[in-house]
Short mmCIF file of C-alpha atoms in Angstrom, two decimals:
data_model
loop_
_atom_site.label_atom_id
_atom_site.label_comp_id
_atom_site.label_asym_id
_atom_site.label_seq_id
_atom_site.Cartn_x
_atom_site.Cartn_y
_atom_site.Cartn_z
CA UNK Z 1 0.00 0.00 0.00
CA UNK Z 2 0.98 3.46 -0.86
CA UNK Z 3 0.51 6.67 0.36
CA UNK Z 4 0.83 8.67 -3.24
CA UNK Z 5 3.21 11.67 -2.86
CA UNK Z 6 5.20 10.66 0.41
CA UNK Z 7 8.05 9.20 1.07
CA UNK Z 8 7.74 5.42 1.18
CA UNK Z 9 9.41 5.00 4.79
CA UNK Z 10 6.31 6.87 6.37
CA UNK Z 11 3.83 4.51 3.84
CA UNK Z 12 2.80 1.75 6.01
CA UNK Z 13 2.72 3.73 9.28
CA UNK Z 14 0.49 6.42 7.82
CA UNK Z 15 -2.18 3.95 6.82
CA UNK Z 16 -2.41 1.89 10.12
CA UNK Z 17 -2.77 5.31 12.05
CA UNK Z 18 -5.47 6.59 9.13
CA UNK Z 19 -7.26 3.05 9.91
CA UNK Z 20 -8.07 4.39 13.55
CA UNK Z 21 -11.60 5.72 14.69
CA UNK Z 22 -11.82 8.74 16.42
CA UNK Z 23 -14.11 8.99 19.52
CA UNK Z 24 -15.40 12.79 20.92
CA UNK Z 25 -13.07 15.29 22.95
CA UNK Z 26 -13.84 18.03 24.95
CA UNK Z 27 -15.61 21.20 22.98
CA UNK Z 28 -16.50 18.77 20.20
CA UNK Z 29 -12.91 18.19 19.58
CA UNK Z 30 -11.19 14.41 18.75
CA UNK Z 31 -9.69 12.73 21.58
CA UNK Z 32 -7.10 9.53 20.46
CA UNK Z 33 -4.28 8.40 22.50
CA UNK Z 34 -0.89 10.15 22.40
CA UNK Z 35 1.71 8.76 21.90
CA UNK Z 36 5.48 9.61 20.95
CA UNK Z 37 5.35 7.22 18.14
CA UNK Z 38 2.22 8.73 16.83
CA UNK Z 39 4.32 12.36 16.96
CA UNK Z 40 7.26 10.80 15.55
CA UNK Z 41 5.17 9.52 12.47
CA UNK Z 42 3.89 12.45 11.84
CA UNK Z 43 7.59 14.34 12.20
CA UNK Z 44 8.93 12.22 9.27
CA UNK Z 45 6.47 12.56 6.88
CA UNK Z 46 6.40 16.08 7.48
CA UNK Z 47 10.13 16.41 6.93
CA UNK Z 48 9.45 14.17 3.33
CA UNK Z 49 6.40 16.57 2.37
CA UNK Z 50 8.62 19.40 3.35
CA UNK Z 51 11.79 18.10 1.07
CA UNK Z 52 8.82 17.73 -1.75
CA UNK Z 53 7.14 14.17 -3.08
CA UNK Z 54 7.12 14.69 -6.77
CA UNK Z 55 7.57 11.61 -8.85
CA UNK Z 56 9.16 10.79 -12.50
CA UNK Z 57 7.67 12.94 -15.24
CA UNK Z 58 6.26 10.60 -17.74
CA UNK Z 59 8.11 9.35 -20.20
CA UNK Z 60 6.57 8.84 -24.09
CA UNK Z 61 2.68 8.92 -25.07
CA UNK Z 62 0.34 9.63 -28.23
CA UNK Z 63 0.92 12.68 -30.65
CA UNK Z 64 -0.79 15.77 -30.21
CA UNK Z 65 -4.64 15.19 -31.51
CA UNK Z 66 -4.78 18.57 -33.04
CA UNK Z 67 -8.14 20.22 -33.96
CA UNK Z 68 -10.11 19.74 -30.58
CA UNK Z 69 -12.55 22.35 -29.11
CA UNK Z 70 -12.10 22.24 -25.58
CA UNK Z 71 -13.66 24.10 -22.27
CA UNK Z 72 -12.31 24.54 -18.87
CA UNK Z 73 -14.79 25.27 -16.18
CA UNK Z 74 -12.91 26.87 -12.93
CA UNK Z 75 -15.35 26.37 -10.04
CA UNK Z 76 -14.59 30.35 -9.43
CA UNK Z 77 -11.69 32.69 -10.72
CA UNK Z 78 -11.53 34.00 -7.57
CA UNK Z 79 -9.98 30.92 -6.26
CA UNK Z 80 -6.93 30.53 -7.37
CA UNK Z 81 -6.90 26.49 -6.91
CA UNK Z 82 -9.66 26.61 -9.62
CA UNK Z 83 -8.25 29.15 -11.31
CA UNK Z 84 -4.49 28.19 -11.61
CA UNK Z 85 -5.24 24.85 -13.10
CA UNK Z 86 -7.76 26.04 -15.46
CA UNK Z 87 -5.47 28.48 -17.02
CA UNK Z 88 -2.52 25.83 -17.12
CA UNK Z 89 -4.95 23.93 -18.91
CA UNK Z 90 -6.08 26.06 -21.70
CA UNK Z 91 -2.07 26.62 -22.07
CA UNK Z 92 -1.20 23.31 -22.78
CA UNK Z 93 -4.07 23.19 -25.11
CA UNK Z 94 -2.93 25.90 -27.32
CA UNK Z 95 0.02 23.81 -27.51
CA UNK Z 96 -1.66 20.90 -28.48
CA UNK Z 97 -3.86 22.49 -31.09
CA UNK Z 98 -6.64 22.68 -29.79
CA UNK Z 99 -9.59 25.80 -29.75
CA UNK Z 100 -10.07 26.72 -25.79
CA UNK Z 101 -12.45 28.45 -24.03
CA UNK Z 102 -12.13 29.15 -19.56
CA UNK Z 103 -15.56 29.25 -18.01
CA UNK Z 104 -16.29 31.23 -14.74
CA UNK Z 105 -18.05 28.67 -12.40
CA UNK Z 106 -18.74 31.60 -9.71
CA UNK Z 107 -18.93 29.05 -7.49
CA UNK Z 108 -22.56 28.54 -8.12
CA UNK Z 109 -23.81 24.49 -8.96
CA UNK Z 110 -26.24 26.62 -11.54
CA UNK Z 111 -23.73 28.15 -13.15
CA UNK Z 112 -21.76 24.75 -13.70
CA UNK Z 113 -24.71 23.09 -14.76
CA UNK Z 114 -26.36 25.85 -17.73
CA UNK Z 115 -22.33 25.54 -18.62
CA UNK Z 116 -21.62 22.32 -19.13
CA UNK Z 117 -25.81 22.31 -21.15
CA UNK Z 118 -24.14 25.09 -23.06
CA UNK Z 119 -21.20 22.87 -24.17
CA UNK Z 120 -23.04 20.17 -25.15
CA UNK Z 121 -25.37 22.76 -27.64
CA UNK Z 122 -21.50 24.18 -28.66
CA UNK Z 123 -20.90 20.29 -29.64
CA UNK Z 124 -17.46 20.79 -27.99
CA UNK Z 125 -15.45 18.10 -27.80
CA UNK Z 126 -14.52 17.97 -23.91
CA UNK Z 127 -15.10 19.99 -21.22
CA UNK Z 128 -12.51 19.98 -18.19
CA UNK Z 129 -13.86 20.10 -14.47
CA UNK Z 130 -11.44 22.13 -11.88
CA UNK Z 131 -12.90 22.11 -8.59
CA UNK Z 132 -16.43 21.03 -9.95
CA UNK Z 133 -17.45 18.06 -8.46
CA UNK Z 134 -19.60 15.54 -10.02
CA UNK Z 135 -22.13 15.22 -7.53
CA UNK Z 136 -23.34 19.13 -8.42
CA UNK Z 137 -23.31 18.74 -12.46
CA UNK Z 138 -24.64 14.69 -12.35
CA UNK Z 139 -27.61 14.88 -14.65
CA UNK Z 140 -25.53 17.89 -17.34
CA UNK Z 141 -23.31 15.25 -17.74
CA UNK Z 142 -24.68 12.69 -18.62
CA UNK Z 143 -26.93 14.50 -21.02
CA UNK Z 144 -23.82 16.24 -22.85
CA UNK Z 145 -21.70 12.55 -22.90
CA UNK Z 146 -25.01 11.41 -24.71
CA UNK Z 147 -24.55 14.41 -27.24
CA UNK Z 148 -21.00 12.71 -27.61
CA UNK Z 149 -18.76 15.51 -25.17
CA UNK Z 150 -16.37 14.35 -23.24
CA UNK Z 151 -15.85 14.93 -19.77
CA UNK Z 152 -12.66 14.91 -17.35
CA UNK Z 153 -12.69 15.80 -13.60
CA UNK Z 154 -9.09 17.20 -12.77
CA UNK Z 155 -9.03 18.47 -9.44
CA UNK Z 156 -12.44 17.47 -9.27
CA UNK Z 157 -14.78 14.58 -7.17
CA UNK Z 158 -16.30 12.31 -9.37
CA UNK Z 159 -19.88 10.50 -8.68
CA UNK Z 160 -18.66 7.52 -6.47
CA UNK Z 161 -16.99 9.69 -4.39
CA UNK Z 162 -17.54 9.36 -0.39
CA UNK Z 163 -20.36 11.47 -0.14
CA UNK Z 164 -22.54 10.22 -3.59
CA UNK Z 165 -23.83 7.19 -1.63
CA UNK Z 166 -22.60 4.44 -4.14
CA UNK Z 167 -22.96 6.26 -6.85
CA UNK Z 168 -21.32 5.13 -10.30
CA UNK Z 169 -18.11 7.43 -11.66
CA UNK Z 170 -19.51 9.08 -15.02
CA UNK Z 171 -15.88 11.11 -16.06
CA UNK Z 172 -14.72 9.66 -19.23
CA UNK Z 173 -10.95 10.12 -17.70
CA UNK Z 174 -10.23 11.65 -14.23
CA UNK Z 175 -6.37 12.70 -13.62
CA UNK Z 176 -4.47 9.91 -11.60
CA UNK Z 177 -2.67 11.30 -8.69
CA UNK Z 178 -0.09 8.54 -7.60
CA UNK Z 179 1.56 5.80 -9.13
CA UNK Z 180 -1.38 3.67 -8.64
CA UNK Z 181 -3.41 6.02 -10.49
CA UNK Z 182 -5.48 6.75 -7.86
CA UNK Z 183 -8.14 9.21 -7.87
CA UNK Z 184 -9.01 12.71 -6.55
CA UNK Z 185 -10.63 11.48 -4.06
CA UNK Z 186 -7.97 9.13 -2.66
CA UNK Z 187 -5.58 11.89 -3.05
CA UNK Z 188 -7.39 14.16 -0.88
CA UNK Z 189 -8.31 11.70 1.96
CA UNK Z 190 -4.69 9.74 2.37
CA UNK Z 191 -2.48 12.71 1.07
CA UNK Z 192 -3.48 16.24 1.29
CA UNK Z 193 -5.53 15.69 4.44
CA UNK Z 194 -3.20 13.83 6.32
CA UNK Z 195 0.12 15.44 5.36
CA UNK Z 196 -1.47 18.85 6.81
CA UNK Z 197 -2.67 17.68 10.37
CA UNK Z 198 0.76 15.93 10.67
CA UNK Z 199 2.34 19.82 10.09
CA UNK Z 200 0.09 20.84 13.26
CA UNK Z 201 0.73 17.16 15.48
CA UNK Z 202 4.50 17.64 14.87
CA UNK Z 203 4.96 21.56 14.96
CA UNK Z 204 2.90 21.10 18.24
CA UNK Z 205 4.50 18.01 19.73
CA UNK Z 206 0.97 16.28 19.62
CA UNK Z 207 -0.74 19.22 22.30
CA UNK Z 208 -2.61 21.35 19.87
CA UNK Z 209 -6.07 23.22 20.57
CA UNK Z 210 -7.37 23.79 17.08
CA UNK Z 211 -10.16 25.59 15.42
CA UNK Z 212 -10.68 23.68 12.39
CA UNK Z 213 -12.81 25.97 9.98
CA UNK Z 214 -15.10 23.72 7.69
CA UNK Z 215 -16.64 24.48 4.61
CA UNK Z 216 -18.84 21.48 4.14
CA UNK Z 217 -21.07 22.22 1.08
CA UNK Z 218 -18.25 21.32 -1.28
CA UNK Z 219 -17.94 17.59 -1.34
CA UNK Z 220 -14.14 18.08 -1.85
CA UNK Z 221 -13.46 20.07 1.50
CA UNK Z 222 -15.61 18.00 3.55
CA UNK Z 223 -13.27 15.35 2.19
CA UNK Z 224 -10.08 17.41 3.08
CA UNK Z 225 -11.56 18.99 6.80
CA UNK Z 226 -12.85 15.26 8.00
CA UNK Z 227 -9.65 13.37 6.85
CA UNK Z 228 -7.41 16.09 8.55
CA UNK Z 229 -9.79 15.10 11.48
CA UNK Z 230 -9.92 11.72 11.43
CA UNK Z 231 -5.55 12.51 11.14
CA UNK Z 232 -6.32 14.81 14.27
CA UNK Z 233 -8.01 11.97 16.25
CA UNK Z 234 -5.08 9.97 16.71
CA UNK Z 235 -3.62 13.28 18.89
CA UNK Z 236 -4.50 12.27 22.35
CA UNK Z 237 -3.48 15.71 23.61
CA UNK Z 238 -5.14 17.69 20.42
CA UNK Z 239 -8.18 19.58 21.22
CA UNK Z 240 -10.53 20.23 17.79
CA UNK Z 241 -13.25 22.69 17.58
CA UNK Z 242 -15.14 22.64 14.33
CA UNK Z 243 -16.73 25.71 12.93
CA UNK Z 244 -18.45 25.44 9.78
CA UNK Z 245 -18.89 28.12 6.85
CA UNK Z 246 -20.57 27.60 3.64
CA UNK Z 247 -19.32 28.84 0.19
CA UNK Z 248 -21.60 31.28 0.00
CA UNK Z 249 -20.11 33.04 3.57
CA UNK Z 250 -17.03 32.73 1.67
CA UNK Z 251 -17.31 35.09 -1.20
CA UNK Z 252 -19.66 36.93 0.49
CA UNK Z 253 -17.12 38.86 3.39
CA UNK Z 254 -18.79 36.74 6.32
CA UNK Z 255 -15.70 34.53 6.73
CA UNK Z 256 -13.47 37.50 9.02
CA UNK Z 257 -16.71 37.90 11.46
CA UNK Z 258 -16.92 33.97 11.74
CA UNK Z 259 -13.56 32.67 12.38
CA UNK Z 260 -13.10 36.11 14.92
CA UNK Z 261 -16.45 34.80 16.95
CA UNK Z 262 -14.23 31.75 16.95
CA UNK Z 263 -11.27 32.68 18.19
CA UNK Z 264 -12.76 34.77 20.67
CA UNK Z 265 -15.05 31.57 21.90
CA UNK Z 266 -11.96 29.70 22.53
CA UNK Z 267 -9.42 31.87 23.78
CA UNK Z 268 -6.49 28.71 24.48
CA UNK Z 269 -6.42 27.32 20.71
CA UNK Z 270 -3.14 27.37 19.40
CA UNK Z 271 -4.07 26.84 15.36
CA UNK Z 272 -6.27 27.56 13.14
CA UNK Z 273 -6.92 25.15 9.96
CA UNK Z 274 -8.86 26.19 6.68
CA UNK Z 275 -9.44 23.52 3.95
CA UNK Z 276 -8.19 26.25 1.08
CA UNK Z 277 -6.38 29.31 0.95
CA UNK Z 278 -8.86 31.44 -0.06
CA UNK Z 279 -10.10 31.19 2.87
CA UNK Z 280 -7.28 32.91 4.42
CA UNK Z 281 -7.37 35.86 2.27
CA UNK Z 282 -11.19 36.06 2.61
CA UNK Z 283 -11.16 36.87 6.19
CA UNK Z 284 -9.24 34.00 8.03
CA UNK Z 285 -5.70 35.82 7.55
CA UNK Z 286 -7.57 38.81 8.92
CA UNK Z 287 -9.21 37.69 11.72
CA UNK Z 288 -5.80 35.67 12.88
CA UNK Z 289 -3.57 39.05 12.48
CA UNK Z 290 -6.28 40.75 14.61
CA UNK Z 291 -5.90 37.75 17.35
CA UNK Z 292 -2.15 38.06 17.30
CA UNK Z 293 -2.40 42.16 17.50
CA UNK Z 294 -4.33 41.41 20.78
CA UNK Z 295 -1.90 39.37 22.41
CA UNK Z 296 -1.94 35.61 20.72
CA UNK Z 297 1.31 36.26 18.83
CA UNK Z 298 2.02 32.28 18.73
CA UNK Z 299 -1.53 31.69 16.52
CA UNK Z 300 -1.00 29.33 14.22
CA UNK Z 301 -2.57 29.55 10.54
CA UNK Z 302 -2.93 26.64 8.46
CA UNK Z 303 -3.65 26.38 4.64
CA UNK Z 304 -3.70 24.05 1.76
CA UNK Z 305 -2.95 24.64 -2.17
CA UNK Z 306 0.09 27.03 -1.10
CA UNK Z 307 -1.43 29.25 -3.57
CA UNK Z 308 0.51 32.69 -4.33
CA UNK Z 309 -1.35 35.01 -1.87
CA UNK Z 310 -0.70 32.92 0.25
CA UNK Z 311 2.93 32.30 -0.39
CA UNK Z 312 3.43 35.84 0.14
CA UNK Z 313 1.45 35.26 3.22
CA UNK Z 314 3.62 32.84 4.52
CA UNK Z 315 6.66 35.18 3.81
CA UNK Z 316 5.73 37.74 5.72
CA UNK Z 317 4.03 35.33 8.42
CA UNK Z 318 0.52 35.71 8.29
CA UNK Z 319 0.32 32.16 7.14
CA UNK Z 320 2.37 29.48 9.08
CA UNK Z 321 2.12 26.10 6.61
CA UNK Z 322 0.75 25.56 3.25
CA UNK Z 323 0.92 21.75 1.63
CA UNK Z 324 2.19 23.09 -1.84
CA UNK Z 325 0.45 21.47 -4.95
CA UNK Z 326 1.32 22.61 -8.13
CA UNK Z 327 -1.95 24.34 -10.01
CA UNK Z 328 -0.23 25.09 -13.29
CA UNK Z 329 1.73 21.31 -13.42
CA UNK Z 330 -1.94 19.79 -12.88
CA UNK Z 331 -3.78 21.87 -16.13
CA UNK Z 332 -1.11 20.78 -17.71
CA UNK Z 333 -0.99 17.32 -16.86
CA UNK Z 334 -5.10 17.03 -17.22
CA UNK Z 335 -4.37 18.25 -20.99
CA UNK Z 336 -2.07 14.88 -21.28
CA UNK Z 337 -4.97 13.18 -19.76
CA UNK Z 338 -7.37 14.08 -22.15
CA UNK Z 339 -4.89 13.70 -25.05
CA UNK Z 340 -4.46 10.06 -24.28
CA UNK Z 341 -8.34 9.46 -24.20
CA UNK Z 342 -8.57 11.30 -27.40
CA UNK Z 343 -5.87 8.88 -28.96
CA UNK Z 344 -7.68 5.72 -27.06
CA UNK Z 345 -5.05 5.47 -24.39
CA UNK Z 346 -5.39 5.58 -20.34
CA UNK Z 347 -3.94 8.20 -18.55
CA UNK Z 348 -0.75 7.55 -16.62
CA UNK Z 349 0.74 9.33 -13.73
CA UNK Z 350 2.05 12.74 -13.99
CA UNK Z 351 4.11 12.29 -11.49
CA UNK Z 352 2.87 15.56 -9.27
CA UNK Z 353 3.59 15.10 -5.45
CA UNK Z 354 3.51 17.82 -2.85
CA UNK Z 355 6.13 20.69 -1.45
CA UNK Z 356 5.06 21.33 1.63
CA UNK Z 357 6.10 25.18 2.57
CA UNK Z 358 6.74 26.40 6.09
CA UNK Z 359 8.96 29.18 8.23
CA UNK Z 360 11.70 27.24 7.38
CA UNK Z 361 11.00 26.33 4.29
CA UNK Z 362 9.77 28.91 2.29
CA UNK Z 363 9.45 28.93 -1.45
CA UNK Z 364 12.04 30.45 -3.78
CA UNK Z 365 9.28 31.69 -6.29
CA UNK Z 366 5.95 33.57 -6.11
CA UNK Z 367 4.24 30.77 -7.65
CA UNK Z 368 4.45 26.83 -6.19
CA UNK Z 369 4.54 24.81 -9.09
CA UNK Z 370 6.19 21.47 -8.41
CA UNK Z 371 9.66 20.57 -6.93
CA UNK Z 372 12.56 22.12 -8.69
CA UNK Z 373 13.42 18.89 -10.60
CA UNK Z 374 10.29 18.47 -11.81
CA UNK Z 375 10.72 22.09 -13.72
CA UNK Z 376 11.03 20.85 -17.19
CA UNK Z 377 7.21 19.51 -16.99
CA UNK Z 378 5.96 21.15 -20.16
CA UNK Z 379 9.02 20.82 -22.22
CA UNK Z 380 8.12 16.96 -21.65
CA UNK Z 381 5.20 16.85 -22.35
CA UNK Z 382 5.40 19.17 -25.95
CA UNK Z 383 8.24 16.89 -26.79
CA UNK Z 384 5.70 13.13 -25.80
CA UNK Z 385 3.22 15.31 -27.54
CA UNK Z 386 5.65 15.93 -30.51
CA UNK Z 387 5.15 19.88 -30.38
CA UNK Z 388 8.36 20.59 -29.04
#
């Protein structure tokens, strides 16, 4: 068994600590049992995330299939996790020949859904999902794949995901995250999840009182908020207090008021976790730097993506950790993706891992985008794709 994007030496403990189950502490936080082993687990794959996890580029694949029409729904361009991706994508696809078009998802499931209708009345040939989660868009598309569209989830949950209730995976090709291939959804649960709540267990030595912010109307950061909790559980002498905000809070400037109430609610918590950057520069950075202006100078802020606000963030030490994942690398990569399945091949892996991105670690660029010798991704890929 492999945990996709870690070291291998922190593989088999990772997954018999993941197996645990989590019983109720104190303020509706996770209570587990502490133990040094469980901190020194989460110490060395923390050190491996922080040293970065990327793989092998691929080597080899089909010629560019010129003479596509291709859309990229972002689930918002505010976000830069959709965003990023999205716009990596529609790059490689100039490359490959192909007619794109981005698509702002304004991170409303109507929006997705008159989209991907619209596509299928374009008679496009595939439309890209970043951040749009098959659950939301189920019945669009399946009408478009009838009309003969393609569809492939990047960053993106598709219909059997944990929270569909056995339902059946409609993408036509989904972007494999590991060298198993496995999908988004694994990805988020056993890497991205995971690899941040060991950050808090081993920056804290396991004694961590954490507001954990949760935005549980997206399928894919309930996914990322309960996995870093079920992570959390195992910390005996971890305190979590969850404090949910919907999407709509989000973009609409009731985030700062929220995670302030928070903060001020429990006045001993050491950390606060958000399941995506944007929520830190939607109100969470602000509501931290007004907690640390008041005395809590040691407040810890945690992200995910390690998107470029926040990189700057983390430079001047707003933000504390970020689990790097490189936006551009994946557009590009889901463009390979969809080449194959245009040529009748399977997707293979890309080879993206993660850089996690700390005080002591910070990032030599203003933009994450892979480990440094993993730089040469698109001159790969144009040369597999024979448009070098």
């Amino acid at each position: 068994m492999k945990r996709a994007g870690i070291a291998a030496a922190c593989v088999m403990a990772l997954a018999s600590t993941l197996a645990a189950c989590a019983g109720e502490g104190p303020s509706g936080g996770q209570a587990g049992s502490t133990t040094e082993k469980l901190v020194e687990e989460a110490k060395a794959n923390t050190e491996a995330a922080l040293a970065g996890t990327d793989r092998p580029l691929p080597k080899g694949g089909p010629r560019a299939q010129s003479g596509k029409t291709v859309w990229a729904i972002a689930c918002t361009t505010q976000g830069a996790g959709c965003l990023l991706p999205a716009e990596g994508f529609l790059e490689a696809a100039k490359k490959l020949g192909w007619t794109g078009k981005l698509i702002d998802g304004k991170a409303d499931p109507g929006v997705y859904n008159s989209q991907l209708r619209a596509a299928g009345a374009a008679s496009v040939d595939a439309v890209a999902l970043f951040g749009v989660d098959c659950s939301a868009v189920k019945g669009s598309i399946e009408a478009i794949q009838r009309d003969g569209v393609k569809v492939i989830g990047s960053n993106a949950l598709d219909c059997d995901d944990d929270y569909s209730r056995g339902g059946k995976p409609l993408f036509d090709a989904y972007l494999p995250w590991g060298e198993d291939l496995i999908s988004y959804n694994d990805y988020l649960s056993t890497v991205v999840g995971p690899t941040i709540a060991d950050w808090v267990i081993a920056k804290t030595a396991g004694k961590a009182e954490i507001i954990q912010m949760r935005q549980d109307d997206s399928a894919t950061l309930r996914l990322i908020g309960e996995s870093q909790e079920k992570r959390l559980g195992e910390c005996g002498g971890c305190t979590v207090h969850k404090v949910s905000y919907t999407g709509a809070d989000l973009l609409g400037g009731k985030l700062q008021a929220k995670a302030s109430a928070a903060l001020q609610k429990y006045p001993n918590a050491s950390v606060v976790m958000v399941p995506t950057d944007a929520a830190i520069t939607l109100g969470v950075g602000a509501a931290a730097g007004q907690a640390r202006a008041a005395g809590r100078k040691d407040l810890l802020l945690v992200g995910n993506e390690g998107v470029p606000s926040s990189i700057k963030l983390l430079r001047d030490g707003t933000q504390s950790y970020a689990i790097g994942r490189p936006l551009t690398w994946t557009g590009w990569a889901t463009a390979d993706a969809l080449n194959r399945l245009f040529a009748g091949e399977k997707p293979v892996d890309p080879g993206i891992g993660v850089g996690s991105m700390d005080a002591g670690h910070l990032p030599t660029t203003d933009v994450y985008d892979g480990n440094p010798k993993s730089s040469g991704y698109q001159a790969n890929y144009a040369s597999s794709w024979g448009v070098g």
